[in-house]
Coordinates of C-alpha atoms and ligand atoms in Angstrom, one line a residue:
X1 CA -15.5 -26.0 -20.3
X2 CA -13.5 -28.2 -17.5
X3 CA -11.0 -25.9 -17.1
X4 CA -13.7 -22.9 -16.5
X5 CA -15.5 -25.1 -14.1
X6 CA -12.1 -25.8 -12.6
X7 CA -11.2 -22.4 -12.3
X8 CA -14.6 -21.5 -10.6
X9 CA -13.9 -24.2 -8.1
X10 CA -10.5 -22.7 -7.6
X11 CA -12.0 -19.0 -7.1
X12 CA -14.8 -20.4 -4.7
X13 CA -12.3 -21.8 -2.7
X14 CA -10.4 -19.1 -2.7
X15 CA -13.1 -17.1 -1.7
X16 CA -14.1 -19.0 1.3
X17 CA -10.7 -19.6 2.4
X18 CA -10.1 -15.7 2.3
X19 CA -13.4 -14.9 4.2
X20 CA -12.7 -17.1 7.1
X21 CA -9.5 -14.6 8.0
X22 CA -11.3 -11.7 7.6
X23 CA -12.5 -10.0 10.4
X24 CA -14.4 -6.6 9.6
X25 CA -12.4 -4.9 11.9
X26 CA -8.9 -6.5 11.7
X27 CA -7.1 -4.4 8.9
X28 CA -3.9 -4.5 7.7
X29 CA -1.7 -2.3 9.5
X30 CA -3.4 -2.7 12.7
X31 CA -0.9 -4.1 15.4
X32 CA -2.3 -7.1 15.6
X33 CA -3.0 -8.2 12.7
X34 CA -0.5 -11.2 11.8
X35 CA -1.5 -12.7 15.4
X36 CA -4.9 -12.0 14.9
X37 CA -4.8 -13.7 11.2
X38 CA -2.3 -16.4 11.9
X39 CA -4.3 -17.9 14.7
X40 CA -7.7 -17.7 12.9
X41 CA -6.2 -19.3 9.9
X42 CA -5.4 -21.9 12.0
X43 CA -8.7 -22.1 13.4
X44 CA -8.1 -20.5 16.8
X45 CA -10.0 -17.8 16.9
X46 CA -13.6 -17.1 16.1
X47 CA -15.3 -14.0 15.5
X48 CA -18.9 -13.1 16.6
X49 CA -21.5 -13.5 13.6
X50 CA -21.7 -9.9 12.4
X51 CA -18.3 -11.0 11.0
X52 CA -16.3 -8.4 13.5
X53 CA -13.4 -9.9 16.2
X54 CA -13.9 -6.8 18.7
X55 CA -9.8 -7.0 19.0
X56 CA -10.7 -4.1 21.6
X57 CA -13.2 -5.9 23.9
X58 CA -12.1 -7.1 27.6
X59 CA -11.5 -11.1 26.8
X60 CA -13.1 -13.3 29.7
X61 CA -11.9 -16.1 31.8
X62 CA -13.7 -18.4 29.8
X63 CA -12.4 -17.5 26.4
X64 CA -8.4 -16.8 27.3
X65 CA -8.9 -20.7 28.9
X66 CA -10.3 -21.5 25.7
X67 CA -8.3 -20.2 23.1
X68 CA -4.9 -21.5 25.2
X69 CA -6.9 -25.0 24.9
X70 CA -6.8 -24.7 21.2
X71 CA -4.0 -23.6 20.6
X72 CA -2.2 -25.8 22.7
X73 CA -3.8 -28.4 21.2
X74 CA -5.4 -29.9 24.7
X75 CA -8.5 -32.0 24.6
X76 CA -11.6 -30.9 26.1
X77 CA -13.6 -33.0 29.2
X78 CA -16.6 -34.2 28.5
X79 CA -18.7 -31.9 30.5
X80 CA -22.4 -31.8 31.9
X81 CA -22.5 -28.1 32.6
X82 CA -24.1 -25.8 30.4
X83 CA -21.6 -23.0 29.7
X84 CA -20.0 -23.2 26.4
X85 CA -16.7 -23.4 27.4
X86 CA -16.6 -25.5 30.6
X87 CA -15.3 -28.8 28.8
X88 CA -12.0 -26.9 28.1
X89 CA -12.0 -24.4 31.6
X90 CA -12.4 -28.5 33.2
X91 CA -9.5 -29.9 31.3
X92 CA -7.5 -26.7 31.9
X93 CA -7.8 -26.8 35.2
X94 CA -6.7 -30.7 35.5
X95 CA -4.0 -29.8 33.5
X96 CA -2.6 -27.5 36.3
X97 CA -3.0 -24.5 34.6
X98 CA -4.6 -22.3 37.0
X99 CA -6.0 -23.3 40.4
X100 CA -9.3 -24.2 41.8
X101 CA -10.1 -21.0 43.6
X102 CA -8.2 -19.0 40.2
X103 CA -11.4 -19.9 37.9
X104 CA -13.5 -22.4 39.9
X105 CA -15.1 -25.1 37.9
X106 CA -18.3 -24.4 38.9
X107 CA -18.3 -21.7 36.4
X108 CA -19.7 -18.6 37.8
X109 CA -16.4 -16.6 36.9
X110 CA -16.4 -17.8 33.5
X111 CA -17.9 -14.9 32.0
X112 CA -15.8 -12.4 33.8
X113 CA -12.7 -10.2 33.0
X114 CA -9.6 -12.0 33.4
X115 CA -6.9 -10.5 35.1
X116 CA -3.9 -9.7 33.4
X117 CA -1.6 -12.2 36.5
X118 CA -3.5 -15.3 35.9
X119 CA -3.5 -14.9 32.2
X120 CA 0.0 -15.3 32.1
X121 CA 0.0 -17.7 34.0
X122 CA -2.2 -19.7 32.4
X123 CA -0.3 -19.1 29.0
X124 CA 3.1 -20.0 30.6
X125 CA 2.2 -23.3 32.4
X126 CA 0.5 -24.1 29.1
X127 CA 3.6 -23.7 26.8
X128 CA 6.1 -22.8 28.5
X129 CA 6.1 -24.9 31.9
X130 CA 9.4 -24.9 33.6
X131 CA 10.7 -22.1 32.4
X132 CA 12.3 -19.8 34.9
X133 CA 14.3 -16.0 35.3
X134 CA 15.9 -13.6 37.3
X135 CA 13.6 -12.3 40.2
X136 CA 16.2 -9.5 40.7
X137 CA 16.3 -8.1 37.3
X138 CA 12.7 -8.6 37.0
X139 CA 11.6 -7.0 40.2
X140 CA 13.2 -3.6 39.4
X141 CA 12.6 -3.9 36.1
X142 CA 8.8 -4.4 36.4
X143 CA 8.0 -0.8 38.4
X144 CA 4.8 -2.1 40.1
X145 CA 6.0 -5.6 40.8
X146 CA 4.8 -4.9 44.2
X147 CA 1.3 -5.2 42.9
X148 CA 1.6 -9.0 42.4
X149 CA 0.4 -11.5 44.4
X150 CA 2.9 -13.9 45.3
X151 CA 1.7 -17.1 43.8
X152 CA 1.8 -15.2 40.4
X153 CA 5.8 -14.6 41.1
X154 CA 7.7 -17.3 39.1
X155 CA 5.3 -16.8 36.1
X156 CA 5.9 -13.4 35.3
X157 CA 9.6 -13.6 36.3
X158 CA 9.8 -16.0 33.5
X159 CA 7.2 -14.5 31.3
X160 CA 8.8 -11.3 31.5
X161 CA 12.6 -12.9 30.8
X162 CA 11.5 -14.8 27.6
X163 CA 9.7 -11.6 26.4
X164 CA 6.3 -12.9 26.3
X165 CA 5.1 -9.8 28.2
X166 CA 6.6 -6.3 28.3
X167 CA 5.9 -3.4 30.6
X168 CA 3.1 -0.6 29.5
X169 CA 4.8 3.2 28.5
X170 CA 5.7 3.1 31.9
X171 CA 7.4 -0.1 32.9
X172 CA 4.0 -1.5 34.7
X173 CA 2.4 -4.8 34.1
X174 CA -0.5 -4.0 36.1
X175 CA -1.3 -7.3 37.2
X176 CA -4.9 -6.9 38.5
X177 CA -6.4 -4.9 35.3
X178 CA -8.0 -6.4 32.5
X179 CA -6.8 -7.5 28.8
X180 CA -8.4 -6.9 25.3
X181 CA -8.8 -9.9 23.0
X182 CA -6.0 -8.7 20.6
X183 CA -3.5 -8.5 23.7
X184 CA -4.2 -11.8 24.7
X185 CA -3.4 -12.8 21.3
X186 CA -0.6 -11.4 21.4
X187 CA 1.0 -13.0 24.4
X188 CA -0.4 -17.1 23.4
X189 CA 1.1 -16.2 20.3
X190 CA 4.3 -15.2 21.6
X191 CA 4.5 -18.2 23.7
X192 CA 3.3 -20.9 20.9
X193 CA 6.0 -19.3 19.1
X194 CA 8.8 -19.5 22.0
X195 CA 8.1 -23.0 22.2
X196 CA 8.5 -23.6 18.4
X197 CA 4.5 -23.3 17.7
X198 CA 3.3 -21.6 14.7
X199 CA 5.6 -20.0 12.8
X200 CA 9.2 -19.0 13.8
X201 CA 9.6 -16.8 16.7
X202 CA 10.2 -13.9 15.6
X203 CA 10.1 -10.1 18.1
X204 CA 6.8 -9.1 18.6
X205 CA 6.2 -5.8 17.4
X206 CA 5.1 -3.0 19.6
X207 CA 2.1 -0.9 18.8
X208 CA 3.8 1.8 19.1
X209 CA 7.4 1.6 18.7
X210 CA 8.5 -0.8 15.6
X211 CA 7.1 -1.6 12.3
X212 CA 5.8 -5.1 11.2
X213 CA 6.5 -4.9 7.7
X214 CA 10.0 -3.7 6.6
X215 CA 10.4 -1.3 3.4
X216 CA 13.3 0.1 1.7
X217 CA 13.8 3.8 2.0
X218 CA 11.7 2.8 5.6
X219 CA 12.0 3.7 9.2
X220 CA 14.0 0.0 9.8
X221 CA 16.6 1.1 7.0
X222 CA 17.3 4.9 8.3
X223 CA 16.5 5.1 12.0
X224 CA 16.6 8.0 14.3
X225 CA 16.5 11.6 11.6
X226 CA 18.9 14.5 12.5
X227 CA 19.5 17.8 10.9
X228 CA 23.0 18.6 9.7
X229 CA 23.3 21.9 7.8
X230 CA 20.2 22.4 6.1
X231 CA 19.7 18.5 5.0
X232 CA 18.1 15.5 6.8
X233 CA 20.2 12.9 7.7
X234 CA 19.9 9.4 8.4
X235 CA 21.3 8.0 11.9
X236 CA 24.8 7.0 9.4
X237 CA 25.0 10.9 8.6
X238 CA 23.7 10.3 4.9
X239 CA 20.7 12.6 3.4
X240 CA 17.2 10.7 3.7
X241 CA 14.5 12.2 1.6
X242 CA 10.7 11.6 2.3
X243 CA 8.2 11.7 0.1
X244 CA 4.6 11.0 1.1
X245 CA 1.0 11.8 1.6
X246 CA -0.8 14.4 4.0
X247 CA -4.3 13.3 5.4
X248 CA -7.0 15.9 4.8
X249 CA -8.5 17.0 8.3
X250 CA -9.0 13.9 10.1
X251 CA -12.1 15.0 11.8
X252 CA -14.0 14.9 8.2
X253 CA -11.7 12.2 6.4
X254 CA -10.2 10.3 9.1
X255 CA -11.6 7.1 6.9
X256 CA -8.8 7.8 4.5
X257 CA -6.2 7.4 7.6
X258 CA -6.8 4.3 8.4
X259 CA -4.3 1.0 8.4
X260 CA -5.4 -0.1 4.8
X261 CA -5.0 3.7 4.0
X262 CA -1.3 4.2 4.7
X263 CA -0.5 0.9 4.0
X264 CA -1.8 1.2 0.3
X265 CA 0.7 4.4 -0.1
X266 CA 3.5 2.6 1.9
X267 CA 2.9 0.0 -1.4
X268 CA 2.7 2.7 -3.5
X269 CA 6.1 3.8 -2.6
X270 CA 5.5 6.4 -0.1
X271 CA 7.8 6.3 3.1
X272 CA 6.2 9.2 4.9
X273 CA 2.6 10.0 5.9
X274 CA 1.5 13.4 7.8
X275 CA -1.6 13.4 10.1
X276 CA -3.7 16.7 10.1
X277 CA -5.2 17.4 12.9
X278 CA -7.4 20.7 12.3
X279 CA -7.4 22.5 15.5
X280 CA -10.4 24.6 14.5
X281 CA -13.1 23.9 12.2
X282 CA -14.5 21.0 13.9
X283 CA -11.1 19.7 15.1
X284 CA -9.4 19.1 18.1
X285 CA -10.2 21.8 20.3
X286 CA -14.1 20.9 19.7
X287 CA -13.6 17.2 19.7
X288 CA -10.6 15.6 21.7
X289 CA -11.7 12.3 20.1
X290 CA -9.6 13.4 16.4
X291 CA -6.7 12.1 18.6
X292 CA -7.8 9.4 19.0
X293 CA -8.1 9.2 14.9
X294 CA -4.3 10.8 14.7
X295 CA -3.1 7.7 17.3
X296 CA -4.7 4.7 15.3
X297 CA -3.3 6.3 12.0
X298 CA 0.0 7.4 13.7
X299 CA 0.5 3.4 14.7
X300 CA -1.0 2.3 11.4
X301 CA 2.4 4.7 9.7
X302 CA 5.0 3.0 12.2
X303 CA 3.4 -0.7 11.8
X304 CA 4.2 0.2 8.0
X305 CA 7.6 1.4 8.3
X306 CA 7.0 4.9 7.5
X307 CA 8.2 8.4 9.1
X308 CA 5.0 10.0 10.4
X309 CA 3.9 14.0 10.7
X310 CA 2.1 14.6 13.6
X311 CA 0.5 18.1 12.9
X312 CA -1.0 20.3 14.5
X313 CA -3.0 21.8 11.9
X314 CA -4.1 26.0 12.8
X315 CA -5.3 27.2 9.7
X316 CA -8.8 29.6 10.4
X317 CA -7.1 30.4 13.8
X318 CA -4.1 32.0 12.1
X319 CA -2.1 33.1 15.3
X320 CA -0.4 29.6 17.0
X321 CA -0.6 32.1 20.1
X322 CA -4.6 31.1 20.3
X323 CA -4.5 27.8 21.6
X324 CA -0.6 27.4 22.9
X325 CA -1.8 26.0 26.0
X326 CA -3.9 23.1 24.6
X327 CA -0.7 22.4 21.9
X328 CA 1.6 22.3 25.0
X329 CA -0.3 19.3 26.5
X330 CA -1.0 18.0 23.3
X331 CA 2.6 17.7 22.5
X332 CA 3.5 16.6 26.1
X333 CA 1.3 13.7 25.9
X334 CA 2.3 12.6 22.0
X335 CA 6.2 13.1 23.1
X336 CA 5.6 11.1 25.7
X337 CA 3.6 8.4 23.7
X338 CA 6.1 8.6 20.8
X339 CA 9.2 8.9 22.8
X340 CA 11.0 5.4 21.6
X341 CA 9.7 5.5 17.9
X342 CA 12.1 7.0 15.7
X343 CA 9.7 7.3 13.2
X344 CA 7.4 10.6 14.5
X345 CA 7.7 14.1 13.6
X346 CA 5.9 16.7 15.3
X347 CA 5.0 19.7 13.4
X348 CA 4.0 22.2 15.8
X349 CA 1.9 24.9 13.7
X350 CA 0.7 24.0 10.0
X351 CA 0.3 27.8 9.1
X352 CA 0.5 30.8 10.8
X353 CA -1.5 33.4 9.0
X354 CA -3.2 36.7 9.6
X355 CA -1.7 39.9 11.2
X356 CA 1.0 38.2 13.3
X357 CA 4.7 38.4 12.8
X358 CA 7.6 35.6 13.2
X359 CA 9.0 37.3 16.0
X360 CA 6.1 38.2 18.0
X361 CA 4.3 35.4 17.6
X362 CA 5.4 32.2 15.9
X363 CA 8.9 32.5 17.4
X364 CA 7.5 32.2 21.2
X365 CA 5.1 30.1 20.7
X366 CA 8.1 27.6 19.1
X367 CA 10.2 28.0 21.6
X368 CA 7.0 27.2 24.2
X369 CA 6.2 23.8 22.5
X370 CA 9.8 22.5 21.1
X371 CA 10.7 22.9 25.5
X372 CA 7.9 20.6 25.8
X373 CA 8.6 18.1 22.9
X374 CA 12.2 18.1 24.0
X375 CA 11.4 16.6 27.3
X376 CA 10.8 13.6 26.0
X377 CA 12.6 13.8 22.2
X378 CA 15.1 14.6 20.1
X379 CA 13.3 14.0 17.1
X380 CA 12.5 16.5 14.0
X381 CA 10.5 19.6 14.8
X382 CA 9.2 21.1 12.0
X383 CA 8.0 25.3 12.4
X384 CA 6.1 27.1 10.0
X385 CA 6.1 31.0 10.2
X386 CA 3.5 33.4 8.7
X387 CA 1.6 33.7 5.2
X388 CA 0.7 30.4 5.5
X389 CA 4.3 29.0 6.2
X390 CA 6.0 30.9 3.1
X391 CA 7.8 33.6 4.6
X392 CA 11.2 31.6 5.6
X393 CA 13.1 34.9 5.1
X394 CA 11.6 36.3 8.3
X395 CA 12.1 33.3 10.4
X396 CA 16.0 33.7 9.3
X397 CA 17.0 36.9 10.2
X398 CA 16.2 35.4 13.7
X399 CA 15.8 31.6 13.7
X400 CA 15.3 29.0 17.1
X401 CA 17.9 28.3 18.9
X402 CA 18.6 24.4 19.0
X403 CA 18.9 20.5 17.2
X404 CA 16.9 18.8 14.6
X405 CA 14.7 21.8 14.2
X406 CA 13.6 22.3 10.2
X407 CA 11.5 25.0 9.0
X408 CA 8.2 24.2 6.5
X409 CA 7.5 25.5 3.3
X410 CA 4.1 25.4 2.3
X411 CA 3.0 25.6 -1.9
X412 CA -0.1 25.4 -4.4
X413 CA 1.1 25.0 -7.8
X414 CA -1.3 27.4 -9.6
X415 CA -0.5 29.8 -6.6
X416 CA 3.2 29.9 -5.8
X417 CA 5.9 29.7 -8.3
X418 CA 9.3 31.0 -9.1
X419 CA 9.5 33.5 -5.8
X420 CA 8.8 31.1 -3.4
X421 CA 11.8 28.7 -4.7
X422 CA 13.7 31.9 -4.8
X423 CA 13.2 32.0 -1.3
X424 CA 14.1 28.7 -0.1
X425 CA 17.1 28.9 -2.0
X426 CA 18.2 32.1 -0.1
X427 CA 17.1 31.6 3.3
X428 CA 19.9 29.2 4.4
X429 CA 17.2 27.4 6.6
X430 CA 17.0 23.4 6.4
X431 CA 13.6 23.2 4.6
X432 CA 10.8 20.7 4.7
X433 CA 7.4 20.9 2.3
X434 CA 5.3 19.4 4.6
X435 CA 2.2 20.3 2.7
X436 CA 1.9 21.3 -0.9
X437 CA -0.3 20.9 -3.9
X438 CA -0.8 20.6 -7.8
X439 CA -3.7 23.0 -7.4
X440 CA -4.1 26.6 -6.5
X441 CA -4.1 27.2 -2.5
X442 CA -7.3 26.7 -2.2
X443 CA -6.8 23.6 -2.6
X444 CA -9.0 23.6 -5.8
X445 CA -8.6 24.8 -9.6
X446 CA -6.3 23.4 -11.5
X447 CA -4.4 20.8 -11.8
X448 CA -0.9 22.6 -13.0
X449 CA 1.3 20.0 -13.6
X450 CA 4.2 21.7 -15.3
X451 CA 4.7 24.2 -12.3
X452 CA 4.6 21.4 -9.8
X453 CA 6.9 19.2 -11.8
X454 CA 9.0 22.4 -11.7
X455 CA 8.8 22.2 -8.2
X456 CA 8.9 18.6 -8.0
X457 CA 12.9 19.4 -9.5
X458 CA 13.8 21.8 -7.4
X459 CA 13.2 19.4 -4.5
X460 CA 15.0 17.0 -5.9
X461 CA 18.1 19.2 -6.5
X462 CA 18.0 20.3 -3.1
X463 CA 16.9 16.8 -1.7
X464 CA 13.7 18.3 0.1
X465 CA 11.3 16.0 1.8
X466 CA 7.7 16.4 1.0
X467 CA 4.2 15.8 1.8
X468 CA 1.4 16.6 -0.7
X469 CA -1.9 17.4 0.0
X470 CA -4.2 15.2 0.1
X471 CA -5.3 11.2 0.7
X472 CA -8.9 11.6 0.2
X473 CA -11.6 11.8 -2.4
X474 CA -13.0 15.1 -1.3
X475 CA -14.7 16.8 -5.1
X476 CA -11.2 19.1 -5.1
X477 CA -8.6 19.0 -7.6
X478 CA -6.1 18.5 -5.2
X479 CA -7.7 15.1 -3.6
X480 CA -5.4 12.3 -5.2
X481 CA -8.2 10.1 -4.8
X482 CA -11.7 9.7 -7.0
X483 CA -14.7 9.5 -5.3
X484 CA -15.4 6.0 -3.5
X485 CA -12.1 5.0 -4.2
X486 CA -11.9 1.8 -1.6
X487 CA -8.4 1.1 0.1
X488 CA -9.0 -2.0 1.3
X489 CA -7.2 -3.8 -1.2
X490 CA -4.4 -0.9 -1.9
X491 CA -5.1 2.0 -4.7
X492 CA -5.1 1.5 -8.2
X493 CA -4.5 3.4 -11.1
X494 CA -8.1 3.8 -11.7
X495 CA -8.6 5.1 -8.4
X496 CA -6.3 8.2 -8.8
X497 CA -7.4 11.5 -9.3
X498 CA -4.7 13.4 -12.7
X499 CA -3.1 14.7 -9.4
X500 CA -2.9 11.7 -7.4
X501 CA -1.1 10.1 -10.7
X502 CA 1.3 12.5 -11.1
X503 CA 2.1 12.3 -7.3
X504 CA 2.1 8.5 -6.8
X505 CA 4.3 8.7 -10.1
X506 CA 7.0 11.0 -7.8
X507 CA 7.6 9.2 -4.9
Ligands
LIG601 C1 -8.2 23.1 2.6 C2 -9.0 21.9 2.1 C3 -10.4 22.2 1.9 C4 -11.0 22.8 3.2 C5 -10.1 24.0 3.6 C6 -10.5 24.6 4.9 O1 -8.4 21.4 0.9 O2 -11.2 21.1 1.5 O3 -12.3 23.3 3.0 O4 -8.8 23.6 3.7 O5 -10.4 23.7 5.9 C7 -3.6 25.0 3.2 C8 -4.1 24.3 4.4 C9 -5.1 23.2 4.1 C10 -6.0 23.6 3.0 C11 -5.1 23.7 1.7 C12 -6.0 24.0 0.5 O6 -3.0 23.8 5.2 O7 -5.8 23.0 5.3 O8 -6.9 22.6 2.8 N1 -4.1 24.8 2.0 O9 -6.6 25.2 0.6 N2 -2.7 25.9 3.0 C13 -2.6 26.3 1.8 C14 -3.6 25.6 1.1

């Protein structure tokens, strides 16, 4: 009887210690997550009573003075003014932190956007006073230095040199634009840390360029992918095989892309992760926002250490031809974006289909887009060709010209058997199954497991990467996922569809 009453004491405990780091909307995966939970574990940070942190939202003069107060542990004045946070903007500015005229004390700037030069300020004279760097190597290495004001010079120099800040994309800082709540995180954090704070310092990671969690058989282990023959290889020249999970169309199941969703395959075992982006049907020629779906889950896939498809999914518009010009600036931009990350691969057309041919159609169309990704990026270009990306002996009698281009074979268990591993055997192309599924292709009916552990074999002879299809718990035989399953706390076995098991059994 003690111990139970114990152990409920224990669990309640554990329960409201759990709670008060939760923010609705700070996942696992997200960038900013370990800042984000670090300082409200520490009691930094509070949320707004619907339980959300709004990581997103502009964060005011008023609450970066604040949260800088907390952290670094300075007391607040006694104050008679009204405004929640005046006792701590008061001490702050006695402190020396910012300057009268900066945020004055008469507090009818508190509630407004902070700028992005006295923020670092502010967080630098708070933990980092005296610290100093190289005004040359800063100057040309921040490209709109210019756009400082003067008096905010020897903070960014040294903010800058001890890596609290970094440039955007493009080298800027710009010093007069706002900052979201999870960026100014990120930056006391970095600071607190630098000055032997929190927890040990340790290089922030990018949103978009490194992973926070490192995984064997990950992005951190193998680095930049090349093509050598018809294998993949790792930036040492030895094979890497992928084996993952495709998104169904993110404009219906986007939900099953999120941070918690990749990361729960990551800990499954999964070290790859393709986003499909539907061009028709609903997709990203009707709604530009599915990109911004692809981005978050794109980032979620890098935070976890995982190689990442971007795809550019034609399906019901068979010929890539159709909308070559949108895919051109789509892949512009997302070259651009991904430029640094060695962990993206673009695949430029899921499945051509319909009456087109390789050499009319797909071949120029490649040629159009890999000019545009290779602006930017080396990185692996995967190509389909027509029938649904199954007939590889057309694209080679006559295949692209260039590096680290792989051709994608595309199969439904129930649908495609023997012939179609008869054909990537022959075709002498470096092959990747970027999509392929246990059922029949329609992606229903089913499940055949002996024919796609025959094919799981032959992949594993030939040491093909692969991508099956799909993460979400549409009523299809090919979802791996039962209905409602909930990946906020990974995916059990109970959660798995028969296929999902025999998947999440091969990676
Ligand atoms: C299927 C989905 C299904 C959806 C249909 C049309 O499973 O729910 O209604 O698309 O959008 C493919 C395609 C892939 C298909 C899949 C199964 O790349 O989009 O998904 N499949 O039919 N090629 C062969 C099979």
């Amino acid at each position: 009887m003690k111990r139970k009453v114990l152990f409920l004491i224990f669990i309640l405990i554990i329960s409201i210690f759990t709670q008060a780091h939760a923010f609705s909307d700070v996942n696992r995966g997200d960038w900013y997550y370990d800042n984000v939970s670090e300082m409200t574990r520490q009691g930094y940070l509070k949320g707004y009573d619907d339980g959300s942190f709004r990581p997103s939202d502009i964060i005011t003069n008023a609450e970066l003075v604040s949260v800088v107060c907390r952290v670094s542990g300075l007391k607040e004045n006694n104050s008679g003014n009204k405004h929640w946070a005046d006792g701590m903007v008061q001490s702050a500015l006695k402190a020396g932190f910012f300057d009268w005229d900066e945020i004055p004390p008469t507090g009818e700037t508190y509630d407004e956007p902070i700028n992005r030069q006295l923020s670092i300020k502010i967080v630098m004279k708070a933990f980092l006073p005296g610290r100093s760097g190289d005004y040359n190597n800063v100057s040309t290495a921040v490209r709109d230095f210019a756009k400082l004001d003067g008096r905010y010079y020897d903070s960014v120099i040294a903010a800058y040199s001890e890596n609290v800040i970094f440039g955007d994309e493009n080298g800027n800082l710009n010093p007069k634009s706002s900052l979201t709540r999870a960026e100014a995180c990120a930056i006391i954090m970095r600071a607190a840390n630098i000055k032997g704070g929190l927890t040990p310092y340790e290089p922030p990671a990018s949103q978009t360029t490194k992973p926070i969690t490192l995984r064997t058989g990950g992005v951190s282990e193998n680095g930049y992918l090349s093509v050598e023959g018809t294998r993949l290889v790792n930036e040492r020249g030895d094979t890497v095989v992928l084996h993952g999970m495709s998104s169904h169309g993110l404009q219906w199941f986007g939900n099953f892309a999120s941070g918690n969703a990749v990361k729960a395959i990551a800990d499954r075992g999964a070290n790859l992760f393709r986003c499909a982006m539907y061009t028709d049907e609903g997709g990203y020629i009707a709604d530009k926002t599915v990109k911004d779906t692809l981005i978050r889950a794109v980032d979620s896939a890098i935070g976890q250490d995982m190689y990442v498809i971007i795809d550019w999914h034609i399906l019901s518009d068979g010929n890539p031809l159709t909308h070559a010009e949108e895919a051109e600036q789509f892949f512009a931009e997302m070259s651009a974006r991904y430029k640094d990350s060695p962990a993206v691969i673009y695949e430029i057309c899921n499945e051509p289909n319909g009456n087109i041919t390789w050499n009319e159609n797909v071949r120029p169309y490649a040629e159009r887009i890999i000019s545009v990704i290779r602006e930017n990026s080396n990185g692996i270009i995967l190509v389909g060709s027509p029938t649904w990306s199954q007939d590889l002996h057309e694209a080679a009698k006559n295949p692209l010209n260039g590096e680290n281009l792989m051709y994608t074979c595309h199969f439904y268990a129930g649908t495609h058997t023997d012939w179609l591993r008869q054909r990537i055997a022959e075709c002498g192309l470096p092959v990747f199954v970027s999509e392929w599924g246990t059922s029949s292709a329609d992606g229903n009916g089913g499940v055949y497991l002996d024919e796609a552990k025959k094919w799981i074999d032959f992949m594993n002879e030939r040491g093909i990467s692969w991508a099956n299809w799909s993460l979400c718990d549409k009523n299809e035989s090919s979802a791996a996922l039962k209905n409602n399953a909930n990946l906020n706390d990974g995916i059990s076995d109970d959660e798995l569809t028969e296929s999902g098991k025999f998947v999440f059994n091969n990676f």
